[in-house]
Amino acid sequence: MGFLLPCPNCGPRDVYEFKYGGEKKNQPGADAGLKEWRHYAYFNRNEAGIQEEWWYHQACDSWLFVRRDNTANRVLEAIRQEEHGGES
């Protein structure tokens, strides 16, 4: 099922122009062990409802922070990584 993502640079675009970058989550600290890094890399909440996600738009070479209701594929917010603060 496709939906539109509003790219701040290009306007509304088909989701197939983007690469999914994963759920927004906090990176483990510098002293984290293998277990924490494995959990960060491979485990997602994947809950129904509002998700905070990263998407990459190759056409304008930009990462976007997206708040999306994944039960209806409705985008609530899409901003550039720089405007969000760039945290992963």
Short mmCIF file of N, CA, C and O in Angstrom, two decimals:
data_model
loop_
_atom_site.label_atom_id
_atom_site.label_comp_id
_atom_site.label_asym_id
_atom_site.label_seq_id
_atom_site.Cartn_x
_atom_site.Cartn_y
_atom_site.Cartn_z
N MET A 1 0.85 -1.17 0.00
CA MET A 1 0.00 0.00 0.00
C MET A 1 0.89 1.23 0.00
O MET A 1 1.76 1.38 0.84
N GLY A 2 0.69 2.11 -0.93
CA GLY A 2 1.49 3.33 -1.02
C GLY A 2 0.80 4.49 -0.32
O GLY A 2 -0.39 4.48 -0.05
N PHE A 3 1.59 5.51 -0.04
CA PHE A 3 1.06 6.75 0.53
C PHE A 3 2.05 7.85 0.17
O PHE A 3 3.12 7.60 -0.35
N LEU A 4 1.67 9.08 0.42
CA LEU A 4 2.51 10.22 0.10
C LEU A 4 3.27 10.68 1.34
O LEU A 4 2.71 10.74 2.43
N LEU A 5 4.54 11.01 1.15
CA LEU A 5 5.34 11.64 2.19
C LEU A 5 5.62 13.06 1.74
O LEU A 5 6.06 13.29 0.61
N PRO A 6 5.35 14.05 2.60
CA PRO A 6 5.60 15.44 2.21
C PRO A 6 7.06 15.83 2.41
O PRO A 6 7.48 16.16 3.51
N CYS A 7 7.84 15.78 1.37
CA CYS A 7 9.24 16.19 1.45
C CYS A 7 9.29 17.71 1.57
O CYS A 7 8.68 18.42 0.76
N PRO A 8 9.99 18.25 2.57
CA PRO A 8 10.08 19.71 2.71
C PRO A 8 10.76 20.38 1.52
O PRO A 8 10.53 21.56 1.26
N ASN A 9 11.57 19.65 0.77
CA ASN A 9 12.26 20.22 -0.40
C ASN A 9 11.47 20.07 -1.68
O ASN A 9 11.47 20.98 -2.52
N CYS A 10 10.81 18.93 -1.86
CA CYS A 10 10.19 18.58 -3.15
C CYS A 10 8.67 18.57 -3.14
O CYS A 10 8.06 18.40 -4.18
N GLY A 11 8.06 18.69 -1.97
CA GLY A 11 6.61 18.60 -1.88
C GLY A 11 6.17 17.15 -1.70
O GLY A 11 6.99 16.25 -1.50
N PRO A 12 4.86 16.89 -1.77
CA PRO A 12 4.35 15.53 -1.59
C PRO A 12 4.89 14.59 -2.66
O PRO A 12 4.80 14.88 -3.85
N ARG A 13 5.47 13.47 -2.21
CA ARG A 13 6.06 12.49 -3.13
C ARG A 13 5.59 11.10 -2.74
O ARG A 13 5.31 10.82 -1.57
N ASP A 14 5.56 10.20 -3.71
CA ASP A 14 5.20 8.82 -3.46
C ASP A 14 6.22 8.18 -2.52
O ASP A 14 7.42 8.40 -2.66
N VAL A 15 5.76 7.39 -1.58
CA VAL A 15 6.63 6.78 -0.57
C VAL A 15 7.72 5.92 -1.21
O VAL A 15 8.79 5.73 -0.64
N TYR A 16 7.49 5.43 -2.42
CA TYR A 16 8.46 4.57 -3.09
C TYR A 16 9.71 5.33 -3.55
O TYR A 16 10.68 4.71 -3.96
N GLU A 17 9.69 6.65 -3.46
CA GLU A 17 10.89 7.45 -3.74
C GLU A 17 11.81 7.52 -2.53
O GLU A 17 12.91 8.04 -2.63
N PHE A 18 11.38 7.01 -1.39
CA PHE A 18 12.12 7.12 -0.14
C PHE A 18 12.64 5.75 0.30
O PHE A 18 12.11 4.72 -0.08
N LYS A 19 13.66 5.79 1.13
CA LYS A 19 14.16 4.59 1.81
C LYS A 19 13.83 4.74 3.29
O LYS A 19 14.12 5.78 3.89
N TYR A 20 13.27 3.70 3.86
CA TYR A 20 12.93 3.70 5.28
C TYR A 20 14.21 3.59 6.10
O TYR A 20 15.01 2.68 5.88
N GLY A 21 14.41 4.49 7.04
CA GLY A 21 15.62 4.50 7.86
C GLY A 21 15.42 3.93 9.24
O GLY A 21 16.38 3.84 10.00
N GLY A 22 14.20 3.56 9.59
CA GLY A 22 13.95 2.94 10.89
C GLY A 22 13.28 3.87 11.87
O GLY A 22 13.13 5.07 11.64
N GLU A 23 12.88 3.28 12.98
CA GLU A 23 12.26 4.04 14.05
C GLU A 23 13.28 4.96 14.71
O GLU A 23 14.45 4.63 14.79
N LYS A 24 12.81 6.08 15.20
CA LYS A 24 13.69 6.97 15.95
C LYS A 24 13.91 6.34 17.32
O LYS A 24 12.98 5.94 18.00
N LYS A 25 15.16 6.18 17.68
CA LYS A 25 15.50 5.65 18.99
C LYS A 25 16.85 6.20 19.42
O LYS A 25 17.63 6.68 18.58
N ASN A 26 17.11 6.17 20.69
CA ASN A 26 18.35 6.72 21.23
C ASN A 26 19.49 5.72 21.08
O ASN A 26 19.35 4.55 21.43
N GLN A 27 20.62 6.22 20.58
CA GLN A 27 21.81 5.38 20.45
C GLN A 27 22.37 5.05 21.82
O GLN A 27 22.34 5.88 22.72
N PRO A 28 22.92 3.84 21.97
CA PRO A 28 23.59 3.50 23.23
C PRO A 28 24.79 4.42 23.45
O PRO A 28 25.38 4.93 22.50
N GLY A 29 25.16 4.58 24.69
CA GLY A 29 26.31 5.42 25.03
C GLY A 29 27.63 4.77 24.65
O GLY A 29 27.69 3.60 24.24
N ALA A 30 28.69 5.51 24.84
CA ALA A 30 30.03 5.05 24.46
C ALA A 30 30.46 3.83 25.27
O ALA A 30 31.24 3.01 24.80
N ASP A 31 29.92 3.67 26.47
CA ASP A 31 30.31 2.54 27.31
C ASP A 31 29.39 1.33 27.15
O ASP A 31 29.49 0.36 27.90
N ALA A 32 28.49 1.35 26.16
CA ALA A 32 27.53 0.27 25.95
C ALA A 32 28.22 -0.99 25.46
O ALA A 32 29.22 -0.94 24.74
N GLY A 33 27.66 -2.11 25.84
CA GLY A 33 28.20 -3.40 25.42
C GLY A 33 27.50 -3.93 24.19
O GLY A 33 26.61 -3.30 23.60
N LEU A 34 27.90 -5.13 23.78
CA LEU A 34 27.35 -5.76 22.59
C LEU A 34 25.84 -5.95 22.68
O LEU A 34 25.12 -5.74 21.70
N LYS A 35 25.34 -6.31 23.85
CA LYS A 35 23.89 -6.53 24.02
C LYS A 35 23.10 -5.26 23.72
O LYS A 35 22.08 -5.30 23.02
N GLU A 36 23.56 -4.12 24.22
CA GLU A 36 22.86 -2.85 23.99
C GLU A 36 22.90 -2.46 22.51
O GLU A 36 21.91 -2.00 21.95
N TRP A 37 24.04 -2.65 21.86
CA TRP A 37 24.15 -2.31 20.43
C TRP A 37 23.32 -3.26 19.58
O TRP A 37 22.72 -2.85 18.59
N ARG A 38 23.27 -4.53 19.93
CA ARG A 38 22.46 -5.49 19.18
C ARG A 38 20.98 -5.11 19.32
O ARG A 38 20.23 -5.12 18.33
N HIS A 39 20.57 -4.75 20.51
CA HIS A 39 19.17 -4.34 20.71
C HIS A 39 18.85 -3.09 19.90
O HIS A 39 17.79 -2.98 19.28
N TYR A 40 19.78 -2.15 19.91
CA TYR A 40 19.59 -0.91 19.13
C TYR A 40 19.45 -1.22 17.63
O TYR A 40 18.61 -0.67 16.94
N ALA A 41 20.29 -2.11 17.11
CA ALA A 41 20.33 -2.38 15.68
C ALA A 41 19.17 -3.25 15.20
O ALA A 41 18.66 -3.05 14.09
N TYR A 42 18.73 -4.20 16.01
CA TYR A 42 17.80 -5.21 15.49
C TYR A 42 16.41 -5.20 16.08
O TYR A 42 15.52 -5.85 15.54
N PHE A 43 16.18 -4.51 17.18
CA PHE A 43 14.87 -4.56 17.82
C PHE A 43 14.16 -3.22 17.70
O PHE A 43 14.73 -2.18 18.01
N ASN A 44 12.91 -3.28 17.26
CA ASN A 44 12.06 -2.09 17.16
C ASN A 44 10.79 -2.32 17.96
O ASN A 44 10.36 -3.46 18.17
N ARG A 45 10.16 -1.23 18.38
CA ARG A 45 8.89 -1.35 19.10
C ARG A 45 7.80 -1.86 18.16
O ARG A 45 7.00 -2.68 18.52
N ASN A 46 7.75 -1.30 16.96
CA ASN A 46 6.80 -1.72 15.92
C ASN A 46 5.36 -1.79 16.45
O ASN A 46 4.64 -2.75 16.19
N GLU A 47 4.98 -0.77 17.19
CA GLU A 47 3.63 -0.72 17.76
C GLU A 47 2.68 -0.01 16.81
O GLU A 47 3.08 0.89 16.07
N ALA A 48 1.42 -0.40 16.84
CA ALA A 48 0.41 0.27 16.05
C ALA A 48 0.15 1.65 16.64
O ALA A 48 0.11 1.83 17.85
N GLY A 49 0.00 2.63 15.77
CA GLY A 49 -0.27 3.99 16.22
C GLY A 49 0.77 4.96 15.70
O GLY A 49 1.36 4.76 14.63
N ILE A 50 1.05 5.99 16.45
CA ILE A 50 1.97 7.03 16.01
C ILE A 50 3.41 6.59 16.23
O ILE A 50 3.78 6.19 17.32
N GLN A 51 4.18 6.62 15.15
CA GLN A 51 5.59 6.25 15.17
C GLN A 51 6.42 7.47 14.80
O GLN A 51 5.98 8.32 14.03
N GLU A 52 7.63 7.51 15.33
CA GLU A 52 8.62 8.51 14.91
C GLU A 52 9.67 7.75 14.12
O GLU A 52 10.24 6.78 14.62
N GLU A 53 9.89 8.18 12.86
CA GLU A 53 10.71 7.41 11.93
C GLU A 53 11.67 8.31 11.16
O GLU A 53 11.45 9.52 11.05
N TRP A 54 12.70 7.69 10.60
CA TRP A 54 13.62 8.35 9.68
C TRP A 54 13.37 7.83 8.28
O TRP A 54 13.20 6.63 8.07
N TRP A 55 13.33 8.74 7.31
CA TRP A 55 13.18 8.39 5.90
C TRP A 55 14.23 9.17 5.10
O TRP A 55 14.50 10.34 5.40
N TYR A 56 14.80 8.53 4.09
CA TYR A 56 15.80 9.18 3.24
C TYR A 56 15.20 9.39 1.86
O TYR A 56 14.69 8.45 1.24
N HIS A 57 15.28 10.63 1.35
CA HIS A 57 14.80 10.94 0.01
C HIS A 57 16.00 11.15 -0.91
O HIS A 57 16.71 12.15 -0.82
N GLN A 58 16.23 10.17 -1.76
CA GLN A 58 17.40 10.20 -2.64
C GLN A 58 17.34 11.35 -3.64
O GLN A 58 18.36 11.93 -4.00
N ALA A 59 16.15 11.71 -4.09
CA ALA A 59 16.01 12.75 -5.10
C ALA A 59 16.62 14.08 -4.66
O ALA A 59 17.19 14.81 -5.47
N CYS A 60 16.53 14.40 -3.38
CA CYS A 60 17.10 15.66 -2.88
C CYS A 60 18.19 15.41 -1.84
O CYS A 60 18.63 16.34 -1.18
N ASP A 61 18.60 14.15 -1.70
CA ASP A 61 19.70 13.77 -0.80
C ASP A 61 19.50 14.31 0.61
O ASP A 61 20.35 14.99 1.17
N SER A 62 18.32 14.01 1.19
CA SER A 62 18.06 14.52 2.53
C SER A 62 17.36 13.47 3.39
O SER A 62 16.57 12.67 2.91
N TRP A 63 17.70 13.49 4.69
CA TRP A 63 17.04 12.67 5.69
C TRP A 63 15.91 13.47 6.29
O TRP A 63 16.04 14.65 6.57
N LEU A 64 14.78 12.79 6.50
CA LEU A 64 13.61 13.43 7.08
C LEU A 64 13.20 12.71 8.36
O LEU A 64 13.26 11.48 8.44
N PHE A 65 12.79 13.48 9.34
CA PHE A 65 12.18 12.95 10.55
C PHE A 65 10.68 13.00 10.32
O PHE A 65 10.13 14.06 10.00
N VAL A 66 10.00 11.86 10.45
CA VAL A 66 8.58 11.78 10.15
C VAL A 66 7.82 11.22 11.35
O VAL A 66 8.22 10.21 11.92
N ARG A 67 6.76 11.90 11.72
CA ARG A 67 5.79 11.36 12.70
C ARG A 67 4.61 10.88 11.87
O ARG A 67 4.02 11.64 11.11
N ARG A 68 4.30 9.57 12.02
CA ARG A 68 3.29 8.96 11.15
C ARG A 68 2.41 8.02 11.95
O ARG A 68 2.88 7.27 12.80
N ASP A 69 1.11 8.08 11.67
CA ASP A 69 0.18 7.11 12.22
C ASP A 69 0.20 5.91 11.29
O ASP A 69 -0.33 5.96 10.18
N ASN A 70 0.84 4.83 11.71
CA ASN A 70 1.01 3.69 10.82
C ASN A 70 -0.25 2.84 10.68
O ASN A 70 -0.29 1.94 9.85
N THR A 71 -1.29 3.11 11.44
CA THR A 71 -2.54 2.37 11.26
C THR A 71 -3.33 2.88 10.06
O THR A 71 -4.11 2.15 9.47
N ALA A 72 -3.10 4.14 9.69
CA ALA A 72 -3.81 4.74 8.55
C ALA A 72 -2.84 5.29 7.51
O ALA A 72 -3.28 5.89 6.53
N ASN A 73 -1.52 5.11 7.72
CA ASN A 73 -0.49 5.69 6.85
C ASN A 73 -0.70 7.18 6.66
O ASN A 73 -0.62 7.70 5.55
N ARG A 74 -1.00 7.85 7.75
CA ARG A 74 -1.23 9.30 7.72
C ARG A 74 -0.02 9.99 8.33
O ARG A 74 0.35 9.73 9.48
N VAL A 75 0.60 10.88 7.57
CA VAL A 75 1.77 11.61 8.04
C VAL A 75 1.33 12.82 8.83
O VAL A 75 0.54 13.64 8.35
N LEU A 76 1.83 12.94 10.06
CA LEU A 76 1.47 14.06 10.93
C LEU A 76 2.49 15.18 10.85
O LEU A 76 2.14 16.35 11.03
N GLU A 77 3.75 14.82 10.58
CA GLU A 77 4.82 15.82 10.53
C GLU A 77 5.98 15.24 9.73
O GLU A 77 6.29 14.07 9.84
N ALA A 78 6.60 16.07 8.93
CA ALA A 78 7.82 15.68 8.21
C ALA A 78 8.74 16.89 8.16
O ALA A 78 8.37 17.93 7.61
N ILE A 79 9.92 16.77 8.78
CA ILE A 79 10.87 17.88 8.80
C ILE A 79 12.27 17.38 8.45
O ILE A 79 12.57 16.19 8.59
N ARG A 80 13.10 18.29 8.01
CA ARG A 80 14.48 17.94 7.68
C ARG A 80 15.24 17.52 8.94
O ARG A 80 14.96 17.99 10.03
N GLN A 81 16.21 16.68 8.76
CA GLN A 81 17.04 16.21 9.88
C GLN A 81 17.67 17.39 10.60
O GLN A 81 17.71 17.42 11.83
N GLU A 82 18.15 18.37 9.87
CA GLU A 82 18.81 19.53 10.46
C GLU A 82 17.87 20.30 11.38
O GLU A 82 18.27 20.83 12.41
N GLU A 83 16.60 20.39 11.01
CA GLU A 83 15.62 21.11 11.81
C GLU A 83 15.21 20.32 13.05
O GLU A 83 14.78 20.88 14.04
N HIS A 84 15.36 19.01 12.99
CA HIS A 84 15.01 18.16 14.11
C HIS A 84 16.14 18.06 15.12
O HIS A 84 15.93 17.71 16.26
N GLY A 85 17.34 18.35 14.70
CA GLY A 85 18.47 18.25 15.58
C GLY A 85 19.41 17.12 15.20
O GLY A 85 20.49 16.98 15.75
N GLY A 86 19.00 16.28 14.24
CA GLY A 86 19.87 15.27 13.72
C GLY A 86 20.11 14.05 14.58
O GLY A 86 20.90 13.21 14.26
N GLU A 87 19.42 13.93 15.71
CA GLU A 87 19.66 12.76 16.55
C GLU A 87 18.99 11.54 15.94
O GLU A 87 18.00 11.63 15.24
N SER A 88 19.55 10.37 16.21
CA SER A 88 19.02 9.14 15.60
C SER A 88 17.93 8.49 16.43
O SER A 88 17.65 8.81 17.51
#
